[in-house]
C-alpha cells in the first residue's frame, strides 16, 4: 500500500512539474511580447517612414529571427544605435515587429499586406512574406480596374503566385481589360508580360493591335507630346516582336494596320508580303523583328482532343436521369508537354420533362499529381427551350494544368441533375496525338457501372 501511495505522489509531482514548465514557457513568450514597442531594455532605435516615427527594439530578438538583423547587429560592421529606414512604412514595420516578438500576424487589408511584405522581404523574414502573399491571394479585390496595380506590386515584390493570379485574370478577361482605364496606365514591363500570354479571351490579334495603339496615344498625352503616328510607334515599337501578326489573315491584317498604323509603310509592305506569299523565297527583308508564332491566342482556336463518347440507351433509366455520378480518368503524356485548358461539355434534354426540371450541375477537376497542381471549373446548365436537341457549353479551367512526360494526371467529372441524357465513353482506354504530344486516357471502371462522361472534347495547347 505504501508503494502505491509513493507512486501516486510521484505521478502528481510529475504533473505539477510539467504544468509549471508549461506555465514558464507561456510566461517567457508573454514577457518577450511585453517588450514590443517598449523603451524598457531596448538597445536600438529604428527611425521609420516619412514623416519619421521612432521604434525602440531589442537587438537579440531581431537578430534571432532574421539573418539581415543578425548581420546588422553582430556582424563585422555593426550598425549604430539609431537606424534610419525611410523606405519602410510604419504600418508595415509594426506588423513585422509584432510577428518577431509574438509570432502573431495581423493583416487587415491589402495595404497592410503589401507594406508588411516589403518589410519582410527587406529583412528576409520568409514566413511573414509568405503569409502576406497568401492573404492577398485570398482577399485581394481583382477586377479590370485593380488587376494592373496588383500585378505591378506583385512583380516589384517577386510574389510569383500573385503575379500568376493576375495574369490568369487578364487572360480570361482580355476583352474587358483592354478597354479599361487602368490598362492605359500599365507599365511597359506589364504590357510585355501580357503579350507573352499564349491564350486570351479575344477574337483575334486585332484587339491587341488596337489596345497597343490606344495605350500609345495615352503615353503621348501623359508626356505632353503630339499624338502623331510616329510618336505612338516610338512608344509601342518594343512590343511589336510579341504581336502575332502571322496569326492573322491578309484581309484582317490589312484592315487593322490601315486603321492603327503601328508599322510604317515599308514595314507594313514587307509584313503583308510575308503573309500573302509565305512560300516565296524573294520576300523583302523585314526592317524589324516580328513574332514568328502563327498560332492564334484565342481560346476557341486551341487544340481539341475528341473523346470517344456517344448517346446510348439500353432500357436503363440511369442513361437519362442522373442523380449523382463521378467519373475519374487517369492521364499520361509522352513527347512534348501538353497544357489542359478546359472542356466542351454536352448533354441532351429529355422533352417530356418541364424546363425547370431539365438541368445539369457539372464539376470538372484536373490535377497533375506529380507536380501537385490542381484546377477546376464548375457550371450549372438548364435546358429552358423545349425543342433544344443538345446543349453544348465551353468551360475553361480556373488555372491551366501543364502535363509533362512522366507526370501522372487525373481528370474527375462529377455531375448531378435530372431530365437530361448523358453520353457514355465507348473505350475505357484511348490515346490521341496533339501536335508532338501523345495523350493517353484511362477510365476508372467500376463493376456494373456505366462510364457516363458528358465531355465531347478536351481543350489543350
C-alpha positions as semicolon CSV with decimal commas, in nm:
position;residue;x (nm);y (nm);z (nm)
1;X;0,000;0,000;0,000
2;X;0,284;0,241;0,086
3;X;0,443;0,173;-0,252
4;X;0,113;0,260;-0,421
5;X;0,091;0,592;-0,231
6;X;0,450;0,676;-0,323
7;X;0,374;0,601;-0,689
8;X;0,068;0,829;-0,682
9;X;0,266;1,108;-0,517
10;X;0,535;1,074;-0,785
11;X;0,276;1,099;-1,065
12;X;0,119;1,407;-0,906
13;X;0,460;1,571;-0,861
14;X;0,550;1,499;-1,227
15;X;0,223;1,652;-1,346
16;X;0,283;1,958;-1,131
17;X;0,634;1,997;-1,275
18;X;0,503;1,966;-1,632
19;X;0,237;2,225;-1,554
20;X;0,495;2,459;-1,408
21;X;0,721;2,413;-1,710
22;X;0,433;2,495;-1,949
23;X;0,348;2,796;-1,736
24;X;0,707;2,918;-1,755
25;X;0,707;2,872;-2,132
26;X;0,394;3,080;-2,163
27;X;0,539;3,341;-1,933
28;X;0,859;3,364;-2,139
29;X;0,659;3,416;-2,456
30;X;0,442;3,675;-2,285
31;X;0,742;3,851;-2,139
32;X;0,905;3,882;-2,481
33;X;0,578;4,010;-2,620
34;X;0,557;4,270;-2,346
35;X;0,880;4,424;-2,476
36;X;0,720;4,510;-2,810
37;X;0,742;4,884;-2,878
38;X;0,868;4,945;-2,523
39;X;1,175;5,151;-2,428
40;X;1,243;4,902;-2,147
41;X;1,581;4,733;-2,207
42;X;1,580;4,844;-2,572
43;X;1,924;4,888;-2,729
44;X;1,842;5,012;-3,080
45;X;1,603;5,269;-3,226
46;X;1,457;5,241;-3,578
47;X;1,352;5,570;-3,735
48;X;1,090;5,461;-3,986
49;X;0,876;5,617;-4,259
50;X;0,841;5,978;-4,371
51;X;0,746;6,170;-4,159
52;X;0,970;5,964;-3,930
53;X;0,849;5,758;-3,633
54;X;1,073;5,607;-3,366
55;X;1,051;5,238;-3,275
56;X;1,256;5,107;-2,979
57;X;1,370;4,749;-3,037
58;X;1,590;4,477;-2,890
59;X;1,881;4,353;-3,099
60;X;1,885;3,999;-2,965
61;X;1,517;3,941;-3,053
62;X;1,551;4,080;-3,404
63;X;1,886;3,910;-3,465
64;X;1,749;3,571;-3,361
65;X;1,468;3,599;-3,618
66;X;1,643;3,746;-3,922
67;X;1,976;3,687;-4,094
68;X;1,977;4,051;-4,203
69;X;1,930;4,183;-3,848
70;X;2,192;3,938;-3,720
71;X;2,445;4,075;-3,969
72;X;2,345;4,433;-3,886
73;X;2,392;4,395;-3,511
74;X;2,651;4,120;-3,470
75;X;2,849;4,131;-3,795
76;X;3,193;4,275;-3,865
77;X;3,049;4,627;-3,908
78;X;2,762;4,651;-3,659
79;X;2,507;4,926;-3,702
80;X;2,483;5,219;-3,467
81;X;2,212;5,252;-3,203
82;X;1,983;5,459;-3,430
83;X;1,894;5,327;-3,776
84;X;1,709;5,524;-4,042
85;X;1,464;5,320;-4,254
86;X;1,276;5,577;-4,467
87;X;1,164;5,325;-4,732
88;X;0,951;5,113;-4,494
89;X;0,613;5,238;-4,373
90;X;0,531;5,244;-4,005
91;X;0,229;5,015;-4,065
92;X;0,444;4,751;-4,232
93;X;0,718;4,783;-3,970
94;X;0,474;4,733;-3,681
95;X;0,329;4,419;-3,841
96;X;0,681;4,283;-3,884
97;X;0,780;4,363;-3,524
98;X;0,463;4,208;-3,386
99;X;0,547;3,886;-3,570
100;X;0,909;3,886;-3,448
101;X;0,812;3,947;-3,085
102;X;0,490;3,744;-3,058
103;X;0,463;3,513;-3,364
104;X;0,131;3,682;-3,439
105;X;0,046;3,811;-3,788
106;X;-0,223;4,077;-3,804
107;X;-0,313;4,190;-4,156
108;X;-0,635;4,384;-4,202
109;X;-0,627;4,498;-4,564
110;X;-0,435;4,489;-4,893
111;X;-0,224;4,789;-4,799
112;X;-0,111;4,620;-4,477
113;X;-0,019;4,306;-4,670
114;X;0,193;4,489;-4,928
115;X;0,364;4,710;-4,668
116;X;0,445;4,416;-4,441
117;X;0,560;4,211;-4,742
118;X;0,805;4,484;-4,838
119;X;0,945;4,498;-4,484
120;X;0,969;4,119;-4,456
121;X;1,141;4,094;-4,795
122;X;1,391;4,364;-4,698
123;X;1,484;4,180;-4,379
124;X;1,442;3,825;-4,521
125;X;1,161;3,714;-4,290
126;X;1,026;3,443;-4,518
127;X;0,728;3,314;-4,317
128;X;0,582;3,662;-4,284
129;X;0,635;3,731;-4,655
130;X;0,456;3,407;-4,743
131;X;0,167;3,496;-4,510
132;X;0,131;3,836;-4,677
133;X;0,114;3,680;-5,023
134;X;-0,138;3,420;-4,906
135;X;-0,355;3,698;-4,763
136;X;-0,352;3,879;-5,097
137;X;-0,430;3,562;-5,291
138;X;-0,741;3,510;-5,079
139;X;-0,856;3,868;-5,021
140;X;-0,729;4,097;-5,297
141;X;-1,006;4,268;-5,496
142;X;-0,937;4,157;-5,852
143;X;-1,115;4,333;-6,138
144;X;-1,031;4,521;-6,457
145;X;-0,952;4,839;-6,261
146;X;-0,726;4,680;-5,998
147;X;-0,551;4,396;-6,180
148;X;-0,265;4,608;-6,319
149;X;-0,175;4,779;-5,991
150;X;-0,188;4,442;-5,813
151;X;0,029;4,283;-6,079
152;X;0,290;4,557;-6,067
153;X;0,307;4,548;-5,688
154;X;0,343;4,169;-5,705
155;X;0,617;4,199;-5,969
156;X;0,809;4,451;-5,758
157;X;0,797;4,216;-5,457
158;X;0,853;3,895;-5,658
159;X;0,520;3,749;-5,549
160;X;0,510;3,481;-5,815
161;X;0,175;3,330;-5,716
162;X;0,000;3,667;-5,711
163;X;0,155;3,754;-6,048
164;X;0,015;3,431;-6,187
165;X;-0,330;3,504;-6,045
166;X;-0,334;3,846;-6,212
167;X;-0,214;3,714;-6,547
168;X;-0,479;3,442;-6,543
169;X;-0,745;3,706;-6,477
170;X;-0,616;3,915;-6,769
171;X;-0,609;3,606;-6,992
172;X;-0,973;3,524;-6,916
173;X;-1,099;3,883;-6,928
174;X;-0,882;4,033;-7,201
175;X;-1,168;4,199;-7,388
176;X;-1,281;4,389;-7,080
177;X;-0,930;4,458;-6,953
178;X;-0,806;4,611;-7,279
179;X;-1,092;4,862;-7,271
180;X;-1,036;4,967;-6,909
181;X;-0,882;5,296;-6,800
182;X;-0,630;5,112;-6,584
183;X;-0,485;4,942;-6,893
184;X;-0,380;5,283;-7,026
185;X;-0,166;5,334;-6,715
186;X;0,003;4,994;-6,727
187;X;0,383;4,992;-6,740
188;X;0,588;4,870;-7,037
189;X;0,707;4,566;-6,842
190;X;0,348;4,472;-6,760
191;X;0,241;4,501;-7,123
192;X;0,532;4,286;-7,231
193;X;0,430;4,014;-6,980
194;X;0,071;4,028;-7,108
195;X;0,185;3,989;-7,468
196;X;0,375;3,675;-7,367
197;X;0,044;3,506;-7,274
198;X;-0,038;3,219;-7,507
199;X;-0,416;3,227;-7,454
200;X;-0,655;3,520;-7,422
201;X;-1,025;3,584;-7,432
202;X;-1,005;3,766;-7,765
203;X;-1,140;3,701;-8,114
204;X;-0,818;3,787;-8,295
205;X;-0,487;3,971;-8,267
206;X;-0,667;4,281;-8,400
207;X;-0,782;4,354;-8,045
208;X;-0,423;4,358;-7,922
209;X;-0,311;4,592;-8,201
210;X;-0,593;4,834;-8,121
211;X;-0,518;4,817;-7,746
212;X;-0,149;4,894;-7,806
213;X;-0,235;5,190;-8,028
214;X;-0,468;5,339;-7,766
215;X;-0,204;5,279;-7,497
216;X;0,050;5,463;-7,714
217;X;-0,190;5,757;-7,753
218;X;-0,226;5,776;-7,376
219;X;0,152;5,778;-7,330
220;X;0,177;6,072;-7,571
221;X;-0,081;6,265;-7,368
222;X;0,089;6,189;-7,036
223;X;0,424;6,303;-7,173
224;X;0,277;6,618;-7,325
225;X;0,370;6,540;-7,683
226;X;0,169;6,529;-8,004
227;X;-0,029;6,209;-8,069
228;X;0,128;6,155;-8,409
229;X;0,170;5,816;-8,575
230;X;0,546;5,841;-8,538
231;X;0,530;5,922;-8,166
232;X;0,284;5,640;-8,099
233;X;0,509;5,399;-8,290
234;X;0,804;5,509;-8,080
235;X;0,617;5,416;-7,761
236;X;0,491;5,081;-7,893
237;X;0,784;4,967;-8,106
238;X;0,938;4,740;-7,843
239;X;0,613;4,538;-7,827
240;X;0,594;4,452;-8,197
241;X;0,813;4,143;-8,165
242;X;0,544;3,997;-7,935
243;X;0,243;4,074;-8,159
244;X;0,132;3,767;-8,355
245;X;0,086;3,929;-8,696
246;X;0,132;3,590;-8,864
247;X;-0,173;3,453;-8,682
248;X;-0,395;3,691;-8,883
249;X;-0,530;3,653;-9,234
250;X;-0,437;3,900;-9,506
251;X;-0,770;4,087;-9,506
252;X;-0,785;4,142;-9,128
253;X;-0,420;4,243;-9,113
254;X;-0,455;4,494;-9,397
255;X;-0,765;4,645;-9,238
256;X;-0,631;4,680;-8,883
257;X;-0,291;4,818;-8,989
258;X;-0,467;5,069;-9,212
259;X;-0,662;5,193;-8,909
260;X;-0,391;5,167;-8,644
261;X;-0,054;5,219;-8,812
262;X;0,182;5,055;-8,565
263;X;0,412;4,990;-8,863
264;X;0,544;5,244;-9,109
265;X;0,476;5,195;-9,481
266;X;0,789;4,991;-9,558
267;X;0,739;4,763;-9,258
268;X;0,373;4,715;-9,341
269;X;0,454;4,629;-9,705
270;X;0,715;4,372;-9,603
271;X;0,480;4,213;-9,349
272;X;0,187;4,196;-9,592
273;X;0,413;4,031;-9,848
274;X;0,522;3,776;-9,589
275;X;0,161;3,692;-9,501
276;X;0,042;3,683;-9,863
277;X;0,339;3,486;-10,002
278;X;0,471;3,268;-9,718
279;X;0,638;3,017;-9,953
280;X;0,822;3,269;-10,173
281;X;1,199;3,292;-10,143
282;X;1,224;3,652;-10,266
283;X;1,048;3,803;-9,964
284;X;1,176;4,154;-9,892
285;X;1,383;4,190;-9,577
286;X;1,175;4,278;-9,274
287;X;1,304;4,603;-9,124
288;X;1,204;4,485;-8,775
289;X;1,190;4,167;-8,572
290;X;0,842;4,016;-8,570
291;X;0,694;3,727;-8,375
292;X;0,719;3,400;-8,568
293;X;0,428;3,236;-8,381
294;X;0,140;3,181;-8,622
295;X;-0,094;3,024;-8,365
296;X;-0,386;3,243;-8,260
297;X;-0,418;3,328;-7,892
298;X;-0,795;3,286;-7,884
299;X;-0,904;3,005;-7,653
300;X;-1,152;2,893;-7,918
301;X;-0,858;2,820;-8,152
302;X;-0,670;2,586;-7,921
303;X;-0,632;2,215;-8,000
304;X;-0,916;1,975;-7,924
305;X;-0,899;1,612;-7,811
306;X;-1,212;1,432;-7,925
307;X;-1,342;1,193;-7,661
308;X;-1,495;0,865;-7,793
309;X;-1,842;0,918;-7,647
310;X;-2,194;0,858;-7,773
311;X;-2,553;0,866;-7,654
312;X;-2,674;0,514;-7,577
313;X;-2,995;0,380;-7,431
314;X;-3,027;0,019;-7,321
315;X;-3,351;0,043;-7,125
316;X;-3,179;0,159;-6,807
317;X;-3,316;0,493;-6,685
318;X;-2,975;0,588;-6,545
319;X;-2,888;0,679;-6,902
320;X;-3,144;0,957;-6,870
321;X;-3,190;1,094;-6,519
322;X;-2,867;1,128;-6,325
323;X;-2,897;1,173;-5,950
324;X;-2,522;1,181;-5,898
325;X;-2,226;1,039;-6,086
326;X;-1,849;1,073;-6,067
327;X;-1,601;0,953;-6,327
328;X;-1,224;0,951;-6,284
329;X;-0,978;0,933;-6,573
330;X;-0,601;0,883;-6,548
331;X;-0,398;1,097;-6,790
332;X;-0,041;1,045;-6,910
333;X;0,157;1,233;-7,174
334;X;0,451;1,133;-7,391
335;X;0,655;1,357;-7,617
336;X;0,630;1,733;-7,565
337;X;0,436;1,886;-7,276
338;X;0,061;1,939;-7,301
339;X;-0,144;2,204;-7,121
340;X;-0,509;2,128;-7,044
341;X;-0,720;2,443;-7,077
342;X;-1,081;2,331;-7,047
343;X;-1,356;2,114;-7,192
344;X;-1,654;2,116;-7,425
345;X;-1,937;1,954;-7,233
346;X;-2,265;1,836;-7,384
347;X;-2,593;1,672;-7,284
348;X;-2,940;1,622;-7,428
349;X;-3,254;1,742;-7,250
350;X;-3,545;1,498;-7,236
351;X;-3,853;1,659;-7,396
352;X;-4,109;1,505;-7,158
353;X;-3,955;1,691;-6,862
354;X;-4,053;2,051;-6,790
355;X;-3,791;2,320;-6,848
356;X;-3,733;2,376;-6,476
357;X;-3,659;2,006;-6,429
358;X;-3,400;1,973;-6,708
359;X;-3,068;2,076;-6,561
360;X;-2,716;1,952;-6,504
361;X;-2,462;2,054;-6,240
362;X;-2,112;1,991;-6,371
363;X;-1,780;1,990;-6,180
364;X;-1,460;1,941;-6,377
365;X;-1,130;1,891;-6,194
366;X;-0,786;1,838;-6,348
367;X;-0,482;1,757;-6,138
368;X;-0,117;1,685;-6,202
369;X;-0,038;1,453;-5,914
370;X;0,335;1,463;-5,984
371;X;0,365;1,843;-5,983
372;X;0,087;1,880;-5,722
373;X;-0,114;2,116;-5,941
374;X;-0,492;2,120;-5,927
375;X;-0,752;2,325;-6,110
376;X;-1,128;2,313;-6,152
377;X;-1,433;2,464;-6,318
378;X;-1,799;2,446;-6,221
379;X;-2,119;2,527;-6,404
380;X;-2,494;2,470;-6,377
381;X;-2,681;2,446;-6,706
382;X;-3,055;2,445;-6,769
383;X;-3,237;2,347;-7,088
384;X;-3,501;2,620;-7,093
385;X;-3,606;2,582;-7,458
386;X;-3,841;2,290;-7,513
387;X;-3,708;2,199;-7,858
388;X;-3,337;2,203;-7,779
389;X;-3,172;1,890;-7,916
390;X;-2,836;1,920;-7,741
391;X;-2,677;2,168;-7,501
392;X;-2,309;2,236;-7,575
393;X;-2,100;2,457;-7,348
394;X;-1,734;2,560;-7,341
395;X;-1,586;2,556;-6,992
396;X;-1,238;2,695;-6,912
397;X;-1,037;2,589;-6,607
398;X;-0,954;2,842;-6,337
399;X;-0,586;2,759;-6,392
400;X;-0,435;2,580;-6,689
401;X;-0,269;2,249;-6,597
402;X;0,065;2,156;-6,755
403;X;0,132;1,786;-6,812
404;X;0,485;1,676;-6,899
405;X;0,621;1,337;-6,995
406;X;0,639;1,116;-6,687
407;X;0,373;1,312;-6,497
408;X;0,065;1,134;-6,362
409;X;-0,255;1,333;-6,404
410;X;-0,619;1,281;-6,327
411;X;-0,945;1,421;-6,460
412;X;-1,252;1,400;-6,239
413;X;-1,600;1,477;-6,372
414;X;-1,882;1,496;-6,118
415;X;-2,241;1,553;-6,234
416;X;-2,589;1,553;-6,091
417;X;-2,914;1,658;-6,246
418;X;-3,247;1,545;-6,385
419;X;-3,432;1,536;-6,712
420;X;-3,113;1,501;-6,913
421;X;-2,942;1,233;-7,113
422;X;-2,566;1,188;-7,081
423;X;-2,310;1,041;-7,317
424;X;-2,110;0,731;-7,235
425;X;-1,746;0,673;-7,316
426;X;-1,705;0,390;-7,566
427;X;-1,348;0,291;-7,475
428;X;-1,201;0,267;-7,126
429;X;-0,852;0,335;-7,267
430;X;-0,767;0,550;-7,568
431;X;-0,480;0,765;-7,696
432;X;-0,454;1,056;-7,937
433;X;-0,189;1,285;-8,082
434;X;-0,186;1,660;-8,022
435;X;0,099;1,812;-8,221
436;X;0,415;1,646;-8,091
437;X;0,238;1,520;-7,777
438;X;0,057;1,193;-7,727
439;X;-0,205;1,180;-7,453
440;X;-0,341;0,856;-7,307
441;X;-0,666;0,844;-7,108
442;X;-0,755;0,550;-6,883
443;X;-1,106;0,544;-6,736
444;X;-1,169;0,410;-6,389
445;X;-1,431;0,140;-6,443
446;X;-1,648;0,015;-6,157
447;X;-1,843;-0,308;-6,179
448;X;-2,193;-0,275;-6,325
449;X;-2,150;0,100;-6,376
450;X;-2,153;0,293;-6,699
451;X;-1,878;0,534;-6,795
452;X;-2,107;0,836;-6,813
453;X;-1,897;1,123;-6,943
454;X;-2,067;1,442;-7,068
455;X;-1,746;1,574;-7,229
456;X;-1,714;1,589;-7,608
457;X;-1,371;1,749;-7,626
458;X;-1,079;1,847;-7,405
459;X;-0,920;2,179;-7,498
460;X;-0,542;2,195;-7,478
461;X;-0,229;2,357;-7,616
